[in-house]
Each structure stands twice: as structure tokens, then as C-alpha cells.
Protein backbone atom coordinates (compact mmCIF):
# COMPACT_ATOMS: atom_id res chain seq x y z
CA MET A 1 11.33 41.01 10.06
CA PHE A 2 12.59 38.21 12.37
CA LYS A 3 11.20 35.62 9.91
CA THR A 4 14.23 36.29 7.71
CA ILE A 5 16.84 35.93 10.44
CA LYS A 6 18.25 32.73 8.90
CA ASN A 7 19.34 34.88 5.93
CA ASP A 8 19.98 38.16 7.71
CA LEU A 9 22.18 36.88 10.54
CA PRO A 10 24.89 35.38 8.29
CA ALA A 11 24.72 38.42 6.00
CA SER A 12 25.06 40.82 8.94
CA ILE A 13 28.28 39.09 10.04
CA VAL A 14 29.80 39.54 6.58
CA VAL A 15 28.72 43.20 6.50
CA PHE A 16 30.26 43.63 9.97
CA PHE A 17 33.65 42.37 8.73
CA VAL A 18 33.42 44.61 5.66
CA ALA A 19 32.32 47.64 7.68
CA LEU A 20 34.89 47.36 10.48
CA PRO A 21 38.05 48.25 8.49
CA LEU A 22 36.15 50.76 6.35
CA CYS A 23 34.88 52.67 9.41
CA LEU A 24 38.41 52.82 10.82
CA GLY A 25 40.05 53.60 7.48
CA ILE A 26 37.66 56.42 6.58
CA ALA A 27 38.15 57.98 10.02
CA LEU A 28 41.93 57.82 9.54
CA ALA A 29 41.68 59.33 6.03
CA SER A 30 39.42 62.07 7.41
CA GLY A 31 41.91 63.13 10.08
CA ALA A 32 39.30 62.30 12.73
CA PRO A 33 39.57 60.09 15.83
CA LEU A 34 39.41 56.39 14.89
CA PHE A 35 36.49 55.86 17.23
CA SER A 36 34.44 58.44 15.29
CA GLY A 37 34.26 56.08 12.32
CA LEU A 38 32.97 53.27 14.54
CA ILE A 39 30.34 55.59 16.03
CA ALA A 40 29.11 56.46 12.53
CA GLY A 41 29.00 52.76 11.59
CA ILE A 42 27.04 51.88 14.73
CA ILE A 43 24.53 54.73 14.29
CA GLY A 44 24.26 53.98 10.56
CA GLY A 45 23.41 50.37 11.32
CA ILE A 46 21.12 50.66 14.34
CA VAL A 47 19.44 54.08 14.01
CA VAL A 48 19.37 54.67 10.24
CA GLY A 49 18.73 50.97 9.61
CA SER A 50 15.68 51.09 11.90
CA LEU A 51 14.22 54.28 10.39
CA SER A 52 15.02 53.63 6.73
CA GLY A 53 12.55 52.11 4.31
CA SER A 54 15.36 50.26 2.52
CA LYS A 55 15.40 46.52 3.14
CA VAL A 56 19.02 45.92 2.12
CA GLY A 57 20.77 49.31 2.18
CA VAL A 58 23.54 49.78 4.75
CA SER A 59 24.63 53.18 6.07
CA GLY A 60 27.82 54.38 7.68
CA PRO A 61 30.78 56.72 7.12
CA ALA A 62 31.51 57.30 3.43
CA ALA A 63 34.84 57.73 1.67
CA GLY A 64 33.31 60.43 -0.52
CA LEU A 65 33.07 62.73 2.50
CA ALA A 66 36.60 62.11 3.79
CA ALA A 67 38.17 65.05 1.95
CA ILE A 68 35.39 67.40 3.11
CA VAL A 69 35.83 66.26 6.71
CA LEU A 70 39.63 66.54 6.60
CA THR A 71 39.47 70.11 5.27
CA ALA A 72 36.65 71.17 7.58
CA ILE A 73 38.36 69.97 10.77
CA GLY A 74 41.34 72.17 9.95
CA THR A 75 39.42 75.28 8.84
CA LEU A 76 36.79 75.20 11.60
CA GLY A 77 39.33 75.06 14.41
CA GLY A 78 38.93 71.54 15.72
CA TYR A 79 36.85 68.38 15.66
CA GLU A 80 34.29 69.61 18.23
CA ASN A 81 33.48 72.60 16.00
CA PHE A 82 33.16 70.29 13.02
CA LEU A 83 30.60 68.16 14.90
CA VAL A 84 28.29 71.19 15.01
CA ALA A 85 28.30 71.15 11.18
CA VAL A 86 27.44 67.43 11.21
CA VAL A 87 24.41 68.07 13.46
CA LEU A 88 23.27 71.02 11.34
CA GLY A 89 23.81 68.96 8.17
CA GLY A 90 21.48 66.32 9.60
CA ILE A 91 18.82 68.96 10.30
CA ILE A 92 19.13 70.23 6.71
CA GLN A 93 18.67 66.66 5.47
CA LEU A 94 15.47 66.42 7.51
CA LEU A 95 14.32 69.56 5.70
CA PHE A 96 15.20 67.96 2.35
CA GLY A 97 13.05 64.98 3.28
CA VAL A 98 10.11 67.18 4.32
CA LEU A 99 10.41 69.10 1.02
CA ARG A 100 10.37 65.74 -0.83
CA ALA A 101 13.77 66.26 -2.45
CA GLY A 102 14.26 62.50 -2.64
CA ILE A 103 12.80 62.52 -6.14
CA ILE A 104 16.18 63.81 -7.44
CA GLY A 105 17.56 60.27 -7.39
CA TYR A 106 15.08 59.16 -10.05
CA TYR A 107 16.57 61.54 -12.63
CA PHE A 108 19.84 59.65 -13.00
CA PRO A 109 19.90 57.40 -16.11
CA SER A 110 20.07 53.66 -15.58
CA SER A 111 23.30 53.49 -17.60
CA VAL A 112 24.97 55.91 -15.15
CA ILE A 113 23.78 53.93 -12.10
CA LYS A 114 25.11 50.70 -13.64
CA GLY A 115 28.37 52.50 -14.42
CA MET A 116 28.52 53.65 -10.80
CA LEU A 117 28.18 50.08 -9.52
CA THR A 118 30.76 48.77 -11.97
CA GLY A 119 33.18 51.62 -11.31
CA ILE A 120 32.95 51.09 -7.57
CA GLY A 121 33.53 47.36 -8.09
CA ILE A 122 36.73 48.06 -10.04
CA ILE A 123 37.87 50.64 -7.47
CA ILE A 124 37.35 48.11 -4.66
CA ILE A 125 39.51 45.58 -6.49
CA LEU A 126 42.25 48.07 -7.35
CA LYS A 127 42.35 49.59 -3.86
CA GLN A 128 42.35 46.20 -2.07
CA ILE A 129 45.15 44.59 -4.10
CA PRO A 130 47.89 46.38 -2.08
CA HIS A 131 46.23 45.40 1.23
CA PHE A 132 45.93 41.81 0.00
CA PHE A 133 49.72 41.64 -0.37
CA GLY A 134 50.39 43.44 2.91
CA TYR A 135 51.14 46.90 1.51
CA ASP A 136 49.03 48.97 3.92
CA ALA A 137 50.45 52.44 3.31
CA GLU A 138 46.98 53.87 2.56
CA PRO A 139 43.96 53.64 4.89
CA GLU A 140 41.04 51.38 4.04
CA GLY A 141 38.01 52.94 2.40
CA ALA A 142 39.73 55.33 -0.03
CA ASP A 143 37.97 55.74 -3.37
CA SER A 144 39.81 58.71 -4.95
CA PHE A 145 42.38 58.21 -7.70
CA ILE A 146 44.89 60.43 -5.87
CA GLU A 147 45.63 58.92 -2.47
CA PRO A 148 46.50 60.84 0.74
CA SER A 149 50.21 59.96 0.44
CA GLY A 150 50.40 61.48 -3.03
CA GLU A 151 50.38 58.14 -4.82
CA ASN A 152 47.56 57.17 -7.14
CA THR A 153 45.60 53.95 -7.52
CA PHE A 154 47.99 52.43 -10.06
CA SER A 155 51.30 53.62 -8.62
CA ALA A 156 50.33 52.00 -5.30
CA ILE A 157 49.84 48.70 -7.12
CA LEU A 158 53.22 49.06 -8.87
CA HIS A 159 54.94 49.57 -5.52
CA ILE A 160 53.61 46.28 -4.12
CA LYS A 161 56.59 44.26 -5.34
CA ASN A 162 58.93 46.14 -3.00
CA ASN A 163 56.55 46.07 -0.04
CA ILE A 164 55.14 42.53 0.13
CA ALA A 165 54.49 41.24 3.64
CA VAL A 166 54.84 37.47 3.21
CA GLY A 167 52.62 36.51 6.15
CA SER A 168 49.82 38.86 5.06
CA MET A 169 50.02 37.59 1.48
CA ILE A 170 49.86 33.93 2.56
CA VAL A 171 46.85 34.39 4.82
CA GLY A 172 45.22 36.56 2.16
CA PHE A 173 45.41 33.74 -0.39
CA ILE A 174 44.18 31.25 2.22
CA GLY A 175 41.23 33.51 3.02
CA LEU A 176 40.43 34.05 -0.65
CA GLY A 177 40.55 30.30 -1.29
CA ILE A 178 38.20 29.61 1.63
CA ILE A 179 35.68 32.21 0.45
CA LEU A 180 35.70 30.88 -3.14
CA LEU A 181 35.40 27.27 -1.94
CA TRP A 182 32.44 28.23 0.25
CA ASP A 183 30.77 30.27 -2.48
CA LYS A 184 31.22 27.82 -5.36
CA VAL A 185 31.11 24.41 -3.66
CA LEU A 186 30.31 24.11 0.03
CA SER A 187 27.32 26.47 0.09
CA LYS A 188 25.55 23.99 -2.19
CA LYS A 189 26.36 20.98 0.01
CA GLY A 190 24.27 21.73 3.07
CA LYS A 191 22.44 24.36 5.14
CA ILE A 192 25.26 24.57 7.69
CA PHE A 193 27.50 26.06 5.00
CA GLN A 194 24.82 28.66 4.25
CA VAL A 195 24.38 29.67 7.89
CA ILE A 196 28.14 29.85 8.54
CA GLN A 197 29.47 32.15 5.83
CA GLY A 198 32.85 31.70 4.16
CA PRO A 199 34.10 35.18 5.19
CA LEU A 200 33.54 34.31 8.87
CA VAL A 201 35.63 31.15 8.50
CA ALA A 202 38.31 33.09 6.60
CA VAL A 203 38.53 35.67 9.41
CA ALA A 204 38.73 32.91 12.04
CA ILE A 205 41.54 31.19 10.12
CA GLY A 206 43.28 34.57 9.80
CA ILE A 207 43.24 35.04 13.59
CA VAL A 208 44.54 31.49 14.12
CA TYR A 209 47.31 32.12 11.58
CA PHE A 210 48.32 35.34 13.36
CA LEU A 211 48.50 33.59 16.74
CA THR A 212 50.41 30.53 15.51
CA THR A 213 53.01 32.42 13.45
CA SER A 214 53.72 35.31 15.82
CA ASP A 215 57.33 34.15 16.34
CA MET A 216 58.07 32.79 12.85
CA GLY A 217 59.96 35.72 11.35
CA ASN A 218 58.79 36.60 7.84
CA LEU A 219 55.73 34.40 8.19
CA ALA A 220 54.47 36.48 11.13
CA ILE A 221 52.06 39.38 10.66
CA SER A 222 53.08 42.64 12.30
CA ALA A 223 50.64 45.00 14.05
CA LYS A 224 50.59 47.48 11.17
CA HIS A 225 48.98 44.80 8.96
CA LEU A 226 46.16 44.12 11.44
CA VAL A 227 42.88 45.81 12.27
CA SER A 228 43.47 48.61 14.77
CA VAL A 229 40.48 49.23 17.03
CA PRO A 230 41.00 51.61 19.98
CA ILE A 231 41.26 49.62 23.24
CA PRO A 232 39.93 51.42 26.35
CA GLU A 233 41.42 50.45 29.70
CA ASP A 234 38.15 50.82 31.60
CA ALA A 235 34.62 52.23 31.36
CA THR A 236 35.83 55.76 31.98
CA SER A 237 38.36 55.67 29.15
CA PHE A 238 35.73 54.10 26.87
CA ILE A 239 33.33 56.97 27.50
CA GLY A 240 36.24 59.35 27.00
CA GLN A 241 36.42 58.30 23.35
CA PHE A 242 33.18 60.17 22.63
CA SER A 243 33.39 63.79 21.50
CA PHE A 244 30.67 66.41 21.77
CA PRO A 245 29.85 69.45 19.64
CA ASN A 246 31.01 72.90 20.63
CA PHE A 247 27.76 74.73 19.95
CA SER A 248 29.36 78.09 20.62
CA ALA A 249 30.70 77.76 17.04
CA ILE A 250 27.17 77.70 15.58
CA THR A 251 27.41 81.39 14.61
CA SER A 252 30.42 80.70 12.38
CA THR A 253 29.75 81.10 8.65
CA GLY A 254 32.23 78.30 7.96
CA VAL A 255 30.23 75.90 10.11
CA TRP A 256 27.05 76.61 8.13
CA VAL A 257 28.84 76.30 4.77
CA THR A 258 30.26 72.94 5.86
CA ALA A 259 26.82 71.86 7.11
CA PHE A 260 25.19 72.59 3.74
CA THR A 261 28.06 70.86 1.94
CA ILE A 262 27.69 67.74 4.09
CA ALA A 263 23.91 67.75 3.65
CA LEU A 264 24.10 68.10 -0.14
CA VAL A 265 26.89 65.58 -0.74
CA ALA A 266 25.59 63.05 1.78
CA SER A 267 22.05 63.29 0.38
CA LEU A 268 23.24 62.91 -3.21
CA GLU A 269 25.45 59.91 -2.37
CA THR A 270 22.58 58.35 -0.45
CA LEU A 271 20.05 58.81 -3.26
CA LEU A 272 22.49 57.40 -5.83
CA CYS A 273 23.21 54.45 -3.56
CA VAL A 274 19.47 53.87 -3.07
CA GLU A 275 18.99 53.70 -6.85
CA ALA A 276 21.93 51.33 -7.22
CA THR A 277 20.93 49.13 -4.29
CA ASP A 278 17.38 48.78 -5.56
CA LYS A 279 18.79 47.60 -8.90
CA LEU A 280 20.98 45.00 -7.14
CA ASP A 281 18.18 43.79 -4.87
CA PRO A 282 16.99 40.41 -6.21
CA HIS A 283 13.52 41.10 -4.76
CA LYS A 284 13.38 44.50 -6.54
CA ASN A 285 12.12 46.41 -3.52
CA VAL A 286 11.66 50.15 -4.04
CA THR A 287 13.11 52.37 -1.31
CA PRO A 288 11.04 55.46 -0.36
CA THR A 289 13.62 58.17 -0.99
CA ASN A 290 12.10 60.94 1.11
CA ARG A 291 11.91 58.62 4.10
CA GLU A 292 15.55 57.73 3.46
CA LEU A 293 16.56 61.39 3.69
CA LEU A 294 14.67 61.68 6.99
CA ALA A 295 16.45 58.56 8.30
CA GLN A 296 19.86 59.81 7.18
CA GLY A 297 19.22 63.24 8.69
CA THR A 298 18.26 61.70 12.03
CA GLY A 299 21.37 59.50 11.92
CA ASN A 300 23.65 62.44 11.24
CA ILE A 301 22.16 64.48 14.07
CA ILE A 302 22.75 61.65 16.57
CA SER A 303 26.19 60.82 15.14
CA GLY A 304 27.27 64.44 15.37
CA LEU A 305 25.98 64.78 18.93
CA ILE A 306 28.18 61.93 20.21
CA GLY A 307 31.29 62.44 18.09
CA GLY A 308 30.65 60.41 14.95
CA LEU A 309 31.50 61.11 11.31
CA PRO A 310 28.81 62.07 8.76
CA ILE A 311 26.71 59.15 7.50
CA THR A 312 25.38 58.16 4.09
CA GLN A 313 24.02 54.98 2.60
CA VAL A 314 27.08 53.22 1.16
CA ILE A 315 27.20 50.87 -1.81
CA VAL A 316 30.12 48.65 -0.74
CA ARG A 317 28.44 47.51 2.48
CA SER A 318 25.02 47.41 0.81
CA SER A 319 26.26 45.20 -2.03
CA ALA A 320 28.06 42.92 0.45
CA ASN A 321 24.75 42.60 2.30
CA ILE A 322 22.87 41.66 -0.87
CA GLN A 323 25.56 39.24 -2.08
CA SER A 324 25.51 37.51 1.33
CA GLY A 325 21.76 36.93 1.19
CA GLY A 326 20.46 39.79 3.36
CA THR A 327 16.72 40.21 2.75
CA SER A 328 15.47 42.69 5.37
CA LYS A 329 16.67 45.65 7.39
CA LEU A 330 17.39 43.24 10.28
CA SER A 331 20.75 42.49 8.66
CA THR A 332 21.70 46.18 8.69
CA ILE A 333 20.57 46.64 12.29
CA LEU A 334 22.41 43.52 13.49
CA HIS A 335 25.66 44.62 11.87
CA GLY A 336 25.38 47.86 13.86
CA PHE A 337 24.93 45.93 17.11
CA PHE A 338 27.89 43.69 16.23
CA LEU A 339 30.06 46.78 15.81
CA LEU A 340 28.88 48.14 19.16
CA ILE A 341 29.28 44.91 21.10
CA SER A 342 32.65 44.03 19.56
CA VAL A 343 34.32 47.37 20.30
CA ILE A 344 33.14 47.10 23.92
CA LEU A 345 33.82 43.43 24.63
CA ILE A 346 36.41 42.09 22.19
CA PRO A 347 38.56 44.93 20.79
CA ARG A 348 41.75 42.88 21.37
CA LEU A 349 40.35 39.97 19.37
CA LEU A 350 39.40 42.34 16.54
CA ASN A 351 42.97 43.61 16.50
CA MET A 352 44.15 40.11 15.58
CA ILE A 353 42.33 40.15 12.23
CA PRO A 354 44.77 40.50 9.27
CA LEU A 355 43.81 43.27 6.86
CA SER A 356 44.69 40.97 3.95
CA VAL A 357 41.84 38.60 4.90
CA LEU A 358 39.37 41.49 4.91
CA ALA A 359 40.84 42.55 1.56
CA ALA A 360 40.04 39.06 0.23
CA ILE A 361 36.39 39.54 1.25
CA LEU A 362 36.25 42.91 -0.49
CA LEU A 363 37.90 41.54 -3.65
CA ILE A 364 34.97 39.13 -4.02
CA VAL A 365 32.49 41.96 -3.42
CA GLY A 366 34.22 44.07 -6.06
CA TYR A 367 34.27 41.28 -8.64
CA LYS A 368 30.56 40.62 -8.23
CA LEU A 369 29.88 44.31 -8.88
CA ALA A 370 32.09 44.46 -11.98
CA LYS A 371 31.64 41.13 -13.74
CA PRO A 372 33.11 41.11 -17.30
CA GLU A 373 29.81 40.00 -18.86
CA LEU A 374 28.22 43.30 -17.80
CA PHE A 375 30.60 45.19 -20.11
CA LYS A 376 29.52 42.98 -23.04
CA LYS A 377 25.86 43.49 -22.17
CA MET A 378 26.16 47.28 -22.02
CA TYR A 379 28.10 47.36 -25.31
CA LYS A 380 25.39 45.34 -27.05
CA LEU A 381 22.70 47.77 -25.86
CA GLY A 382 24.07 50.40 -28.23
CA TRP A 383 25.87 53.71 -27.91
CA LYS A 384 23.04 55.49 -26.08
CA GLN A 385 23.53 53.15 -23.10
CA SER A 386 27.18 52.18 -23.45
CA ILE A 387 28.78 55.64 -23.73
CA PRO A 388 27.36 57.06 -20.45
CA PHE A 389 28.14 53.71 -18.79
CA PHE A 390 31.81 53.64 -19.85
CA VAL A 391 32.33 57.35 -19.14
CA THR A 392 30.98 56.85 -15.61
CA VAL A 393 33.24 53.84 -15.01
CA ILE A 394 36.37 55.58 -16.31
CA GLY A 395 35.49 58.78 -14.45
CA ILE A 396 35.13 56.95 -11.13
CA ILE A 397 38.43 55.10 -11.61
CA PHE A 398 40.47 58.18 -12.51
CA THR A 399 38.77 60.79 -10.27
CA ASP A 400 36.31 59.83 -7.55
CA LEU A 401 32.72 58.68 -7.12
CA LEU A 402 30.86 61.98 -7.43
CA VAL A 403 32.99 63.37 -10.27
CA GLY A 404 32.64 60.12 -12.20
CA ILE A 405 28.87 60.12 -11.78
CA GLY A 406 28.75 63.79 -12.77
CA LEU A 407 30.66 63.07 -15.98
CA GLY A 408 28.37 60.14 -16.78
CA LEU A 409 25.29 62.26 -16.14
CA LEU A 410 26.64 65.04 -18.37
CA VAL A 411 27.23 62.58 -21.21
CA GLY A 412 23.79 61.06 -20.60
CA ILE A 413 22.21 64.52 -21.00
CA VAL A 414 24.14 65.06 -24.25
CA VAL A 415 22.84 61.70 -25.52
CA ILE A 416 19.29 62.76 -24.67
CA LEU A 417 19.77 66.04 -26.52
CA ILE A 418 21.12 64.23 -29.59
CA LYS A 419 18.21 61.79 -29.64
CA SER A 420 15.75 64.62 -29.06
CA TYR A 421 17.34 66.43 -32.01
CA GLN A 422 16.96 63.33 -34.17
CA ASN A 423 13.47 62.33 -33.07
CA SER A 424 11.72 65.68 -33.26
CA HIS A 425 10.09 64.79 -36.56
CA PHE A 426 9.87 62.25 -39.32
CA LEU A 427 10.29 63.14 -42.99
CA HIS A 428 9.64 60.75 -45.86
CA LYS A 429 8.38 60.59 -49.38
CA GLU A 430 4.85 59.30 -49.92
CA GLY A 431 5.35 55.89 -51.50
CA GLU A 432 8.58 53.94 -51.74
CA ASP A 433 9.06 54.20 -55.49
CA ILE A 434 7.43 57.54 -56.20
CA ASP A 435 9.71 60.45 -57.02
CA ASP A 436 7.12 63.20 -57.46
CA GLY A 437 8.36 65.53 -54.73
CA ARG A 438 5.56 64.72 -52.29
CA MET A 439 6.85 64.49 -48.74
CA LYS A 440 5.37 64.25 -45.26
CA MET A 441 6.72 65.57 -41.95
CA THR A 442 5.09 64.45 -38.69
CA LEU A 443 6.06 66.42 -35.61
CA ALA A 444 6.56 64.62 -32.30
CA GLU A 445 4.33 65.00 -29.22
CA GLU A 446 6.65 67.61 -27.73
CA VAL A 447 8.86 69.80 -29.91
CA THR A 448 11.20 72.28 -28.20
CA PHE A 449 13.99 74.70 -29.15
CA ILE A 450 16.38 71.73 -28.95
CA ASN A 451 14.79 70.46 -32.15
CA LYS A 452 15.27 73.72 -34.08
CA GLY A 453 18.37 72.64 -35.94
CA ALA A 454 16.97 69.31 -37.11
CA ILE A 455 13.68 70.77 -38.38
CA LEU A 456 15.35 73.75 -40.02
CA ASN A 457 17.83 71.45 -41.76
CA GLU A 458 15.07 69.25 -43.17
CA LEU A 459 13.03 72.23 -44.39
CA GLU A 460 16.08 73.67 -46.13
CA LYS A 461 16.66 70.37 -47.95
CA LEU A 462 13.19 70.36 -49.52
CA PRO A 463 13.51 70.71 -53.32
CA ASN A 464 11.85 73.53 -55.23
CA ASN A 465 8.41 72.85 -56.68
CA SER A 466 7.73 70.13 -54.09
CA PHE A 467 4.76 69.35 -51.83
CA LEU A 468 5.03 69.04 -48.04
CA GLU A 469 2.37 67.67 -45.73
CA LEU A 470 3.05 68.95 -42.19
CA ASP A 471 1.17 66.80 -39.67
CA VAL A 472 0.85 68.26 -36.13
CA ARG A 473 -2.11 66.19 -34.94
CA LYS A 474 -0.01 64.36 -32.30
CA THR A 475 1.82 67.47 -31.13
CA ARG A 476 0.78 68.62 -27.64
CA TYR A 477 3.54 71.19 -27.10
CA LEU A 478 5.13 73.25 -29.85
CA ASP A 479 7.83 75.67 -28.71
CA TYR A 480 7.52 79.25 -29.99
CA ASP A 481 11.02 78.95 -31.50
CA ILE A 482 9.70 76.20 -33.80
CA ILE A 483 6.65 78.26 -34.70
CA GLU A 484 8.94 81.10 -35.78
CA ILE A 485 10.95 78.71 -37.97
CA LEU A 486 7.75 77.56 -39.68
CA ASP A 487 6.60 81.15 -40.08
CA ASP A 488 9.88 82.10 -41.76
CA PHE A 489 9.62 79.02 -43.95
CA ALA A 490 6.17 80.14 -45.14
CA PHE A 491 7.85 83.09 -46.90
CA LYS A 492 10.58 80.91 -48.42
CA ALA A 493 8.04 78.33 -49.54
CA LYS A 494 6.33 80.92 -51.76
CA GLU A 495 9.64 81.88 -53.38
CA ARG A 496 10.58 78.23 -53.99
CA ASN A 497 7.08 77.20 -55.11
CA ILE A 498 6.72 74.70 -52.26
CA THR A 499 3.16 73.86 -51.33
CA VAL A 500 2.58 73.19 -47.62
CA LYS A 501 -0.48 71.37 -46.33
CA LEU A 502 -0.85 71.83 -42.58
CA VAL A 503 -2.77 68.96 -41.00
CA SER A 504 -3.99 69.60 -37.44
CA GLU A 505 -6.79 68.48 -35.13
CA ARG A 506 -8.75 71.54 -36.24
CA GLY A 507 -8.61 70.63 -39.88
CA ILE A 508 -6.44 70.98 -42.95
CA VAL A 509 -5.04 74.29 -44.16
CA GLU A 510 -2.98 74.81 -47.31
CA ASN A 511 -0.19 77.39 -47.37
CA PRO A 512 -1.09 79.20 -44.12
CA PRO A 513 0.22 82.79 -44.39
CA SER A 514 0.99 83.01 -40.64
CA TYR A 515 1.96 80.05 -38.52
CA ILE A 516 2.31 82.35 -35.51
CA GLU A 517 -1.31 83.40 -35.84
CA PHE A 518 -2.45 79.84 -36.38
CA PHE A 519 -0.66 78.33 -33.36
CA THR A 520 -0.91 81.21 -30.86
CA THR A 521 -4.26 82.94 -31.36
CA ARG A 522 -6.27 79.74 -31.88
CA PRO A 523 -9.08 81.36 -33.91
CA LYS A 524 -11.88 79.29 -35.33
CA LEU A 525 -11.11 77.85 -38.72
CA GLU A 526 -13.97 79.64 -40.38
CA GLU A 527 -12.55 82.96 -39.23
CA LEU A 528 -9.25 82.30 -40.96
CA LYS A 529 -8.95 83.41 -44.56
CA TYR A 530 -7.04 80.29 -45.45
CA LYS A 531 -7.85 78.09 -48.33
CA ALA A 532 -9.12 74.80 -46.91
CA GLN A 533 -8.44 71.60 -48.72
């Protein structure tokens, strides 16, 4: 693992700067102590990163759980009671891993996963634009269309013009320029520019700007536009930031309901993120999903025991890790240690970082997830891929992550049903230029009740006095509903003078009087009183 440190160390620093405001912002949006978000980020990096089989996935507090946490803290009677649900949720996740529930992630279509990545990229851009201009009314890390203040994603952007903080905007553009210069030009000029990442330089310049303009009026950056890490006065007050579960609440039904909710949502978000991260990984590593659930469960147990928020694998930090060149889990683990060390040793320095500079970093991350050429590529793949993709993207933008993915999955299932309806059989005339009423229908390998309408429609369209060859040699499963349709058609075929030749692995039978008998009793051919041809 340490062989890749030349790639993982720079990447871990970028992930640290991305994770820091997100941990704080998600805690704020959740109505939890700010330090709880940092605890979750530290545990997600060090503990989950060490146990996970993912080489590039990063775990920490997730915006998708913020609403659940906010509601649960109020209904359960306090944060300490809520922590019991976090611990129990982690235990339930361990059970999911033991029961091998990780396979669920493989059942999401590729088009939906790509839509998830693109949708998150667009959400990152839209949500960071206000922060980039110094409009910090909403906490970092939000991903829902409706924001805590009652505004939505687009109304917040429209209100920027009346809330621009000049100093934040200036340093935001400076930071963005530095990152682009590093990414497009300097990183190709020498190894030093690959070891020292552009985001690190942008953050350093942001701190220098804050210090040098502190008494310059409009050019200065006020405290509300800076990172806000809790600053303990001494070791005792630092330890006092930790909270511990009130296990006397374990008998509460509400605690168990919240625990199952956290376990289900966190597991689903993690499995979706694993699928997405594996697609982004340039080395195409495959993450063992059941091991991931075990790692996440362990992380949530520890996080809950010491006062942290629930943890999932998160795509924003994971994609930042991949884009910055992270190649092994060392990057994830190091970012967790950087969070731990920084909040202990340099919290005052962290509180000099302008949020607009961190927004510049996230804008680049978002753009790389939602590049315009991807939309063209998905459109060219045809409607079966493009419709679930675009529905997922639009759903994520106008609702939230899980609802958007759910809508995309629903559309994906409908697409599958349509194609299954269309591909249940093939019907064609024998010979391109022959119009003698001879037709052939070949049933697919598996034919279910979903295919009833298509097959029935084609049988009804057969002209009177025609000849149909029904080939079932490749069919391994024929639903009883289809057998009944064929059996009913046998009666109509006699009335309409349609001759049916049934071709199967057992031989050829002309005008079988009972398809039900043929397909369900499986008698020997010689025992059937059918006319063989």
C-alpha cells in the first residue's frame, strides 16, 4: 500500500479539504453538534478505510441522511438517544454483510449509475455557486432541491446578486484560476507540480488573502464566510466535545425504527456509491460489497459510541480522490488522520480558510463528474440507455439523491419490460418474396407472463388459411400463462383453418390438440395421438 504514497498523499490532502466543510455542513444541516460531523469523517477515513475492500472509496457523513438525523434527534428526545440508533444501525449493517446483502448493488442498471454520477456533479456545481460568491446562507453538503431555509437550488442562485461578498468572490476566482492552471498546464511541467496539488496552493493563497485583507473593508472576508471548526480551550474541553449513547433508550420503538432506517438508507447509498466509484476508477477495481457493508457497520458502531453521525461511502469525496490520483486505500486513511490531527493541532488555522476557495475545488469536482460530452454519449446509445439516464439526472436535481435514483430505476425496469415484451418471439414469413401465408415464430429462451400481450397480438394477426411453424427448441422456461394462450389458440386455429407445426427438442407435431398436455405432462411422443410430420 505504501508503494503508492506518491499518488495517495497528494490525493488525501485534496480529499481532506473537500471533506472538512462537508463534515461540518452536514452536521449543521442535521441539527447535530459540529464536532459530530468531524468524528464521522475521521472514523470513515481511518476505520472504514482500513476495513473496506475499496481502493478509492471514501466514507464519512452523508447529506442523504441529514433529514433523517434532524427528525430523529427531535423525536427521540435528544442527541444521546439518537446515538443508540446509530450503534444499532451499525449492528444491523453487520448482519446485512453476513447475510450477503451486498449483491443488491449489482441490480442497478449502468445507465442509472451514470445518471447518479452526472446528477451529483450538477448538484455540486449548483449548490457551490452561492458559496463561491460568498452567499453562505445554506450549510455545505446539502443535496436536496428544497433547502433548510425554504429556498430551493435555483432560488438560492437567483439571490446571489443581492448577497455577494466581494472578498469571498475575489479569492474564489483566484483559487479557481490556480486549480485550472495547475490541472491544465503546471501538472505537465514537472513532478513537483504533481506532488503539490493545485487545491492545496489555492487554500494556502486563500489563507494569505484572508490575513492580508482583514482590515480592507469590502475586500476583507468575515468569519461567516470561513470554515468554522470548534476550537477547544484545553484537553478537557476537547474531550468534552464527544457525546456518548444513552443506552437506557434502547427499549424505545422509535430508536429501533430509526436504527433500521439508518441501516437501510446508509447501506443503499453505500452500495450505489460503490458501483459508481468502481466505474470511475481508472484501474477498474471491483469492490467486495459484502465486506463493504461489514466495514460500514463497524464504522457506524464506533462513530455512534463516541458521538459521531452515521457514515456511508460518499461519491463526492470518492470522486475527488480518484480525480486527484488516489490509487489505494492509503489515501482514504490519510485523509482521516489529517482531519484528526488538524482539529487537534490547528483548528484556528483551519478557520482562516475561505469557503469560496473550497467551493472552487468542488466546482472542478462537479464538472469532471458531469462533462457535457457524457450527455452526447448517452443520447447516442439509444433510448434504452438515455431515458433512465436523463430521468435519474433530472430526479436528483429536482428532488434528492435517493428519490432520483429510485425514479431512474423505475424507468429502467419499465424499459426492461418493454424490451422483454418486444423480444419474446420472432415472427416472419419464410422467404423474402414469398406471399404464401407461411410464417415462423421462434420463442425466446425464457418466456414469461410479461410476454403475453406481444405473443397474443401476433397470433391474432395471423391470416386465415395460413401456416405457422412454432419453434420452441431454444425455450428453457415457458410460463403457464403462455401455454394457456397457445392452448386457446389451438381452438381458434381450427376455426380459421390455420395449420400449426410445433417444433420442439422432442420432435415435430402438427396441430397439437392440447398444448397444456404437451408442455406440462411431458409424455413420450409415441404415446401422444398427434400426427407427426
